[in-house]
Structure formats: structure tokens, C-alpha cells
mmCIF file with all atom_site columns, C-alpha atoms in Angstrom:
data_model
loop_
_atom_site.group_PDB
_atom_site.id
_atom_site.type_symbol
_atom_site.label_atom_id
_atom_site.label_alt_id
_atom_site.label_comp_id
_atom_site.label_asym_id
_atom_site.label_entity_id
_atom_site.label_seq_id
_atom_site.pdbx_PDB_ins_code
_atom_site.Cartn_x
_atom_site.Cartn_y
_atom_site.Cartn_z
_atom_site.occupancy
_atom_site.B_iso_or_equiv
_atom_site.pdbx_formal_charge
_atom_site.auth_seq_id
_atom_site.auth_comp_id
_atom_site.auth_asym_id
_atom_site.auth_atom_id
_atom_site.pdbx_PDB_model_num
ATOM 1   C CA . UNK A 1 1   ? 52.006 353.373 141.517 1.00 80.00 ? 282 UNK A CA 1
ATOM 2   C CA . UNK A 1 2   ? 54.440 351.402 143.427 1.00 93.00 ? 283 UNK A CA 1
ATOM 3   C CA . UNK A 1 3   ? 55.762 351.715 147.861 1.00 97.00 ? 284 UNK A CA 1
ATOM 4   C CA . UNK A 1 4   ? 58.374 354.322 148.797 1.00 97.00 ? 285 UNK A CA 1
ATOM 5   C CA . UNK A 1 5   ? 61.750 352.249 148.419 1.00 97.00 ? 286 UNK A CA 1
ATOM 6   C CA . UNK A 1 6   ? 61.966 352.425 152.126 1.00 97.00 ? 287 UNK A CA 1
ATOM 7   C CA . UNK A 1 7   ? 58.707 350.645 152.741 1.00 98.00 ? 288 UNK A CA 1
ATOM 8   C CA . UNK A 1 8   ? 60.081 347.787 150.075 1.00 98.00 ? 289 UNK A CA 1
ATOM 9   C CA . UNK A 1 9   ? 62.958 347.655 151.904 1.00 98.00 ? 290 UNK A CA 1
ATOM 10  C CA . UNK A 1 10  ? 61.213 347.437 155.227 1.00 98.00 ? 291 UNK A CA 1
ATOM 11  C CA . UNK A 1 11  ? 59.483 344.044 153.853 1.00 98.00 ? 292 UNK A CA 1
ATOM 12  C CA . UNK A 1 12  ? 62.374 342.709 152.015 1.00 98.00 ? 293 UNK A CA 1
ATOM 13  C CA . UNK A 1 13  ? 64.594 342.917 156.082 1.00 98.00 ? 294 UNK A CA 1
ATOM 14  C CA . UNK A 1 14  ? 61.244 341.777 158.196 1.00 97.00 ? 295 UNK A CA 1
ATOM 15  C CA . UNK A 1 15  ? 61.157 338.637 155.799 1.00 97.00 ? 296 UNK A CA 1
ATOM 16  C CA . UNK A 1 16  ? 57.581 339.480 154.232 1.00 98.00 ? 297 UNK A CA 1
ATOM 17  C CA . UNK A 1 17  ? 56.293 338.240 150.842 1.00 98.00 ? 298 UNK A CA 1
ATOM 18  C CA . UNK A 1 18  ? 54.250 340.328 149.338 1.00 98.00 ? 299 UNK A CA 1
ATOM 19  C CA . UNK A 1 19  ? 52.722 341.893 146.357 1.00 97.00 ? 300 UNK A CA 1
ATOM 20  C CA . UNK A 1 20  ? 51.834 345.116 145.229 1.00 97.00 ? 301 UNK A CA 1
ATOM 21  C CA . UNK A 1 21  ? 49.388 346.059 142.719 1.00 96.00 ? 302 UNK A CA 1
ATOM 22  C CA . UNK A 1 22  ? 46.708 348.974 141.788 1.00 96.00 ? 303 UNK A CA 1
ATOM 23  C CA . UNK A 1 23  ? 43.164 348.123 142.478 1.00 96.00 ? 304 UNK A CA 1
ATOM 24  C CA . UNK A 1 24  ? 40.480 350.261 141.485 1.00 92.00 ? 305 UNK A CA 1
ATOM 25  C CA . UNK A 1 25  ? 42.973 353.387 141.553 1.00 95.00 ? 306 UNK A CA 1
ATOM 26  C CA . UNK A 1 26  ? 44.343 352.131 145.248 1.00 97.00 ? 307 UNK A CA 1
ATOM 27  C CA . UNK A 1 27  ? 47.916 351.273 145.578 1.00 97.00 ? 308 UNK A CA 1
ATOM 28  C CA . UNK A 1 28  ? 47.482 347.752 147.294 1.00 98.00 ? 309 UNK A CA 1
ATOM 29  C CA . UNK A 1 29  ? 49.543 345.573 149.258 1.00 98.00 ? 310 UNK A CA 1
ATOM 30  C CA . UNK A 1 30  ? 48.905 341.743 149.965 1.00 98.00 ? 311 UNK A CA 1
ATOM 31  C CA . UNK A 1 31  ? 51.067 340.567 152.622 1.00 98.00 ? 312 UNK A CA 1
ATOM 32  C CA . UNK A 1 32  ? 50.882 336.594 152.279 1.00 98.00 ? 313 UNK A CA 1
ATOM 33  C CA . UNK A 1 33  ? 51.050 334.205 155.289 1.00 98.00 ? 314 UNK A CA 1
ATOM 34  C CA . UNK A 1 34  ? 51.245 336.578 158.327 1.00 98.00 ? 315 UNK A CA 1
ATOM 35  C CA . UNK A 1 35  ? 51.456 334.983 161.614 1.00 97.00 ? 316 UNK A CA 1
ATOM 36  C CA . UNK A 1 36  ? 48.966 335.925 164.371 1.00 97.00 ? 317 UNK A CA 1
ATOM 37  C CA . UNK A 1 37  ? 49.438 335.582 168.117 1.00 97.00 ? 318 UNK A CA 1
ATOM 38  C CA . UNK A 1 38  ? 47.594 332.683 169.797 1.00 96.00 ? 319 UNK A CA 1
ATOM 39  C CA . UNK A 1 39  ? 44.493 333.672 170.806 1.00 96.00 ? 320 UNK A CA 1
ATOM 40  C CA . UNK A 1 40  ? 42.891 333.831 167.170 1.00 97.00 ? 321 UNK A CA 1
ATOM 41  C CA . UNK A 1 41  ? 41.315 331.134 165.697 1.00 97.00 ? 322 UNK A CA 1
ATOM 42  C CA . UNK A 1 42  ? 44.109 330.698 162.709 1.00 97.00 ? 323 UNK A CA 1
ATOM 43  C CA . UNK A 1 43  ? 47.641 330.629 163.105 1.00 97.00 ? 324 UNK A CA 1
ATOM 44  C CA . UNK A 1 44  ? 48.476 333.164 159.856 1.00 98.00 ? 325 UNK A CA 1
ATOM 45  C CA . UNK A 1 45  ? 46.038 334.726 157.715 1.00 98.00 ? 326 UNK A CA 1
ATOM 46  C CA . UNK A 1 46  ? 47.084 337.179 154.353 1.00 98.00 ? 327 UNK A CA 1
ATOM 47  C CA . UNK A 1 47  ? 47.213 340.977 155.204 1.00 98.00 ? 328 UNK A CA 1
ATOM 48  C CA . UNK A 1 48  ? 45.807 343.245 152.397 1.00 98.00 ? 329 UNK A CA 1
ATOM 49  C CA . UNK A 1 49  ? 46.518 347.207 152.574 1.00 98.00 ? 330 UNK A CA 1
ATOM 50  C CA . UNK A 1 50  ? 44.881 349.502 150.744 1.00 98.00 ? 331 UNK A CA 1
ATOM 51  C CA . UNK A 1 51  ? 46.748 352.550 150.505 1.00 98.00 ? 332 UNK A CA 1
ATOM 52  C CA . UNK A 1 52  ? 45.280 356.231 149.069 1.00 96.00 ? 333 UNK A CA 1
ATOM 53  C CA . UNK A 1 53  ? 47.571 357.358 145.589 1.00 93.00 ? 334 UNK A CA 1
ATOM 54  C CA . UNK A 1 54  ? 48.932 359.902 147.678 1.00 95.00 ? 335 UNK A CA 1
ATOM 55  C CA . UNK A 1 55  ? 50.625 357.518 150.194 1.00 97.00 ? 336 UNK A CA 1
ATOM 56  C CA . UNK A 1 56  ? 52.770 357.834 152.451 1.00 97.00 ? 337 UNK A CA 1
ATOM 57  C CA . UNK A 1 57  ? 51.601 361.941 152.362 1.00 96.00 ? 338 UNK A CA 1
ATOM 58  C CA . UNK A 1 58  ? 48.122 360.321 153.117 1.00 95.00 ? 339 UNK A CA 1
ATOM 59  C CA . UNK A 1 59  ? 47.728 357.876 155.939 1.00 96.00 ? 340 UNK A CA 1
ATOM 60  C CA . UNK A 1 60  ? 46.359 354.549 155.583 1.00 96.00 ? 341 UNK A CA 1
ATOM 61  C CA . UNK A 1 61  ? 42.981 353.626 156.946 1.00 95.00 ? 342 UNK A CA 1
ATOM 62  C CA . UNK A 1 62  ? 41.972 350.386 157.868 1.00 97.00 ? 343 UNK A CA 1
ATOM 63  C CA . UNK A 1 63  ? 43.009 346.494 156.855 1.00 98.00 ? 344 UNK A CA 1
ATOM 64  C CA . UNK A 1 64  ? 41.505 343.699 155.515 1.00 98.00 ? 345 UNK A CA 1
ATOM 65  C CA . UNK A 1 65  ? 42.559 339.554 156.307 1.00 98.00 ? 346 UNK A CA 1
ATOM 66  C CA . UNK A 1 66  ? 41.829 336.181 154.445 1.00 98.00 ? 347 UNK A CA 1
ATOM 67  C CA . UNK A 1 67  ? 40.516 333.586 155.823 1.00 98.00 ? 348 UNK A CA 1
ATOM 68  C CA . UNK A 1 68  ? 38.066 335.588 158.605 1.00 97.00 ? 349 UNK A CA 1
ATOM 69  C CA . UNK A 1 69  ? 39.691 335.655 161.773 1.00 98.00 ? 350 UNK A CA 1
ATOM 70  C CA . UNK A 1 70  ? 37.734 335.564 165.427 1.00 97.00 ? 351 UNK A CA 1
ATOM 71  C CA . UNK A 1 71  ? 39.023 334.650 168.857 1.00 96.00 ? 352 UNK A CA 1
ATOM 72  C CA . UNK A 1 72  ? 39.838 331.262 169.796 1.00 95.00 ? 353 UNK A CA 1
ATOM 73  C CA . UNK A 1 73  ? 36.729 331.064 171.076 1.00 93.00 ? 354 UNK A CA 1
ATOM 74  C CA . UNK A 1 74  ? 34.919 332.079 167.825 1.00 94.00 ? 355 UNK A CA 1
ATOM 75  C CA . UNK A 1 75  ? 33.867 335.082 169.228 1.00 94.00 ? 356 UNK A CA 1
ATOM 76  C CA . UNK A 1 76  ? 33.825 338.303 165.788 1.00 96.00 ? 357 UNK A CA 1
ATOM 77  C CA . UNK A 1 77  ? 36.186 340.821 166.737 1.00 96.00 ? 358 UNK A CA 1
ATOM 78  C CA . UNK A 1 78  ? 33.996 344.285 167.025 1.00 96.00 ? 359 UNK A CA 1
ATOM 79  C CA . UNK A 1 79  ? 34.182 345.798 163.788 1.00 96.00 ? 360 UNK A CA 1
ATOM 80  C CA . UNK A 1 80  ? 35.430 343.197 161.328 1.00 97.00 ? 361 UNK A CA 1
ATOM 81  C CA . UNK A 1 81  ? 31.709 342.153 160.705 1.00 97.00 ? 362 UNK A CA 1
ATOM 82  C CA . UNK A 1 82  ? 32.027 343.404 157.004 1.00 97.00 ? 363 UNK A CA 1
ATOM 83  C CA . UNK A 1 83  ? 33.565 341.244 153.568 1.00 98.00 ? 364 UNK A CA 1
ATOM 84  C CA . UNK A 1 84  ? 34.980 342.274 150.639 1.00 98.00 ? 365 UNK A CA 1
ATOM 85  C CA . UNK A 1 85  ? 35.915 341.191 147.852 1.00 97.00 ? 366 UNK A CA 1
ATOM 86  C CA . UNK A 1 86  ? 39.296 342.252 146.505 1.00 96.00 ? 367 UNK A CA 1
ATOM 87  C CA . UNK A 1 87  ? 41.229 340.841 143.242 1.00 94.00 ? 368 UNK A CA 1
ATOM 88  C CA . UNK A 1 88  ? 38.989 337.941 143.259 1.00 95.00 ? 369 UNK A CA 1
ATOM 89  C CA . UNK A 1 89  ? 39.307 337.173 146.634 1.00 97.00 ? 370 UNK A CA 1
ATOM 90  C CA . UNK A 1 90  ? 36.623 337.193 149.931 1.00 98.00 ? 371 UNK A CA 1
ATOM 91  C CA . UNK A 1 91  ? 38.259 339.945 152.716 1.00 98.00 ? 372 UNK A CA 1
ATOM 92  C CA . UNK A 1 92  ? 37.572 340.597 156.166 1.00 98.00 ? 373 UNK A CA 1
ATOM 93  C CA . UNK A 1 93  ? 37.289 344.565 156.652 1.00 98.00 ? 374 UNK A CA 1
ATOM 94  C CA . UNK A 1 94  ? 39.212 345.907 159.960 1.00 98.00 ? 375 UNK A CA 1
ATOM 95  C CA . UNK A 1 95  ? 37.617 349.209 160.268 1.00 97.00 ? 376 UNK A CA 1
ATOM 96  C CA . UNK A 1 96  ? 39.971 351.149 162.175 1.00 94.00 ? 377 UNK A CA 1
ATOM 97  C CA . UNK A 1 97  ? 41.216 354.274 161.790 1.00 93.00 ? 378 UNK A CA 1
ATOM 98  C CA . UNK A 1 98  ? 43.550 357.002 162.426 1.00 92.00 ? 379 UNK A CA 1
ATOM 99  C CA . UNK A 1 99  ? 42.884 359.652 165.023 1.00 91.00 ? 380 UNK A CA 1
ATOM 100 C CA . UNK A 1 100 ? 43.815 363.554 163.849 1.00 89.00 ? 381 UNK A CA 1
ATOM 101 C CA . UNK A 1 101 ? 47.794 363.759 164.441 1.00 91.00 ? 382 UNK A CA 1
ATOM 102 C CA . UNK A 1 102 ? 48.455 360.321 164.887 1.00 93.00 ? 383 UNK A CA 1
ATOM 103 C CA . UNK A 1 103 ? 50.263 359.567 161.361 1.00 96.00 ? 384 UNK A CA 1
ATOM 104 C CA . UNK A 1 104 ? 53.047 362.050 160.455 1.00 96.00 ? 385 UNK A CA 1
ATOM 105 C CA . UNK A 1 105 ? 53.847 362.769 156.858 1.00 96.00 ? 386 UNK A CA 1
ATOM 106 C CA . UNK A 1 106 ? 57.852 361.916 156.733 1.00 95.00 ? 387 UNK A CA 1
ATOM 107 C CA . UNK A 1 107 ? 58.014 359.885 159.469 1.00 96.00 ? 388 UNK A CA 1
ATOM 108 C CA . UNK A 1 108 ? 55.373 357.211 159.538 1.00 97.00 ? 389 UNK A CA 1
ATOM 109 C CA . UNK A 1 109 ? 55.161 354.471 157.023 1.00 98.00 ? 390 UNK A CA 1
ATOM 110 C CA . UNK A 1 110 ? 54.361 350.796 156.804 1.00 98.00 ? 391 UNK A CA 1
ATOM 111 C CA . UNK A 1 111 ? 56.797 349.883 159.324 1.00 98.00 ? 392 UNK A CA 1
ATOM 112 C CA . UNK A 1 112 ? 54.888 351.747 162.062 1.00 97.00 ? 393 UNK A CA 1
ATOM 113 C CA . UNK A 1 113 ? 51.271 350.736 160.374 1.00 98.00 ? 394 UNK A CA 1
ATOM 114 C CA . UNK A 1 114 ? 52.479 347.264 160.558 1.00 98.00 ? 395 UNK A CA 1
ATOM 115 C CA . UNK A 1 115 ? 53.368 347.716 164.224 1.00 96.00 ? 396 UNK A CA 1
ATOM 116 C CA . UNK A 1 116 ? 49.385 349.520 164.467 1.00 96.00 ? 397 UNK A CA 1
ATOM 117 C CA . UNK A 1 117 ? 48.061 346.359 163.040 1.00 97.00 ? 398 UNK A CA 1
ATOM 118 C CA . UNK A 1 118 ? 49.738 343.528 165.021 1.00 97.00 ? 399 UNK A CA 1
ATOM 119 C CA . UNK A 1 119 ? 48.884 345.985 168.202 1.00 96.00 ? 400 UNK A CA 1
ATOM 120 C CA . UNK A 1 120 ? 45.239 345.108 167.294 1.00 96.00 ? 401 UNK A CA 1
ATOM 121 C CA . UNK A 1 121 ? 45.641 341.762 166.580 1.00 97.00 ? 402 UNK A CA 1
ATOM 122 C CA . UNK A 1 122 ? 47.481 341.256 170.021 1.00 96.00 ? 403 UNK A CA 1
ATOM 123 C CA . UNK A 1 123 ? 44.456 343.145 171.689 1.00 95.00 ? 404 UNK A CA 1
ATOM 124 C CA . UNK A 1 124 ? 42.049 341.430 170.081 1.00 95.00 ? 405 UNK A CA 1
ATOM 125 C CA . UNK A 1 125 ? 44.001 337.689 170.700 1.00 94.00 ? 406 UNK A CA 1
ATOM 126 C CA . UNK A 1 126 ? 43.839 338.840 174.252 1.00 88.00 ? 407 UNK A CA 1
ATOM 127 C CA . UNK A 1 127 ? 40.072 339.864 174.403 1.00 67.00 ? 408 UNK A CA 1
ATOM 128 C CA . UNK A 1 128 ? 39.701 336.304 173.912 1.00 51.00 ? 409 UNK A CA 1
ATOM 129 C CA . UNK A 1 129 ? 41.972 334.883 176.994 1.00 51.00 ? 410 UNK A CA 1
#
């Protein structure tokens, strides 16, 4: 299992380092040293994507981050409560998914999931303020 080239390319232009690997029959990507937006209590965490075999026909659903991230304030984010351990590793789980319609087979990708997931991250920095 491997990304689309266009997703590869995606993370190669946006300056990412990442990995990609099969866990437990899930194509995974780790995204290393992501920065968050002030308002979190770290600076960067790692981004780890889980992604169904039949991806991108199949969207993603939910993210997970290393080290645990709460507001500034140390406030837990609603529904991040939950670890996991993944390739050896203790994960944060950010349950969110998908509504019905709101991932489109041949146009979405990890370009517009990334742009999902630093929406939340954003919303959640700015519960905190």
C-alpha cells in the first residue's frame, strides 16, 4: 500500500517529513514535527493518519497526535480523551469525522484533510483564548 502520487507530492511542496507504512492492514501516515497555532500547550506535535486500503475512494476518519495536546490552559480538547498505541508509540485519538457528502471521491485528498485538521486545531487553540 503506498499514497496516490499526488498526495506524495502534496507533502514533498508543503515541506512535510513523513513516513508511510501499513499498520494492522491500515495505510498509515506519520507526519513528524507539525506546528500548531498558539493557543495549545506544545508548539508542534507528530500527526499520524490512518487511512482505510481503499483510500482516497474511502475517506479518512479521524487523527491521532504525540505528545497529548490541550489548550494553553491545560484544558482536554472534547473528544481527544482516548490513547493509543500505534507502532510502539502512545497516541492521542481525535475522534472526528466526516459528515455524508462532505469528502468527494476524485477530488478530496490529504491536501484538503490536512486543511480539515489544522481547521480543528485552530478552533480548538481558540477555545482556549
Amino acid at each position: 500500500m503506498d499514497l496516490p502520487a499526488g498526495d506524495h507530492a502534496f507533502l514533498r511542496r508543503e515541506g512535510y517529513t513523513y513516513d508511510v507504512f501499513d499498520e494492522g492492514g491500515m495505510l498509515c501516515v506519520q507526519l513528524n514535527n507539525v506546528a500548531l497555532p498558539p493557543g495549545l500547550n506544545v508548539r508542534e506535535a507528530d500527526l499520524l493518519l490512518r487511512l482505510a486500503p481503499l483510500y482516497p475512494d474511502v475517506p479518512p476518519d479521524m487523527w491521532w497526535t504525540t505528545p497529548t495536546i490541550r489548550t494553553a490552559h491545560g484544558t482536554v480538547i472534547p473528544a481527544t480523551e482516548l490513547q493509543e498505541t500505534h507502532r510502539g508509540r502512545t497516541w492521542q485519538r481525535w475522534s472526528r469525522h466526516l459528515a455524508a457528502g462532505d469528502w468527494l471521491v476524485g477530488t478530496d485528498n490529504l491536501e484538503s484533510y490536512l486543511t480539515l485538521i489544522h481547521s480543528e486545531l485552530r478552533a480548538a487553540a481558540g477555545a482556549a483564548a
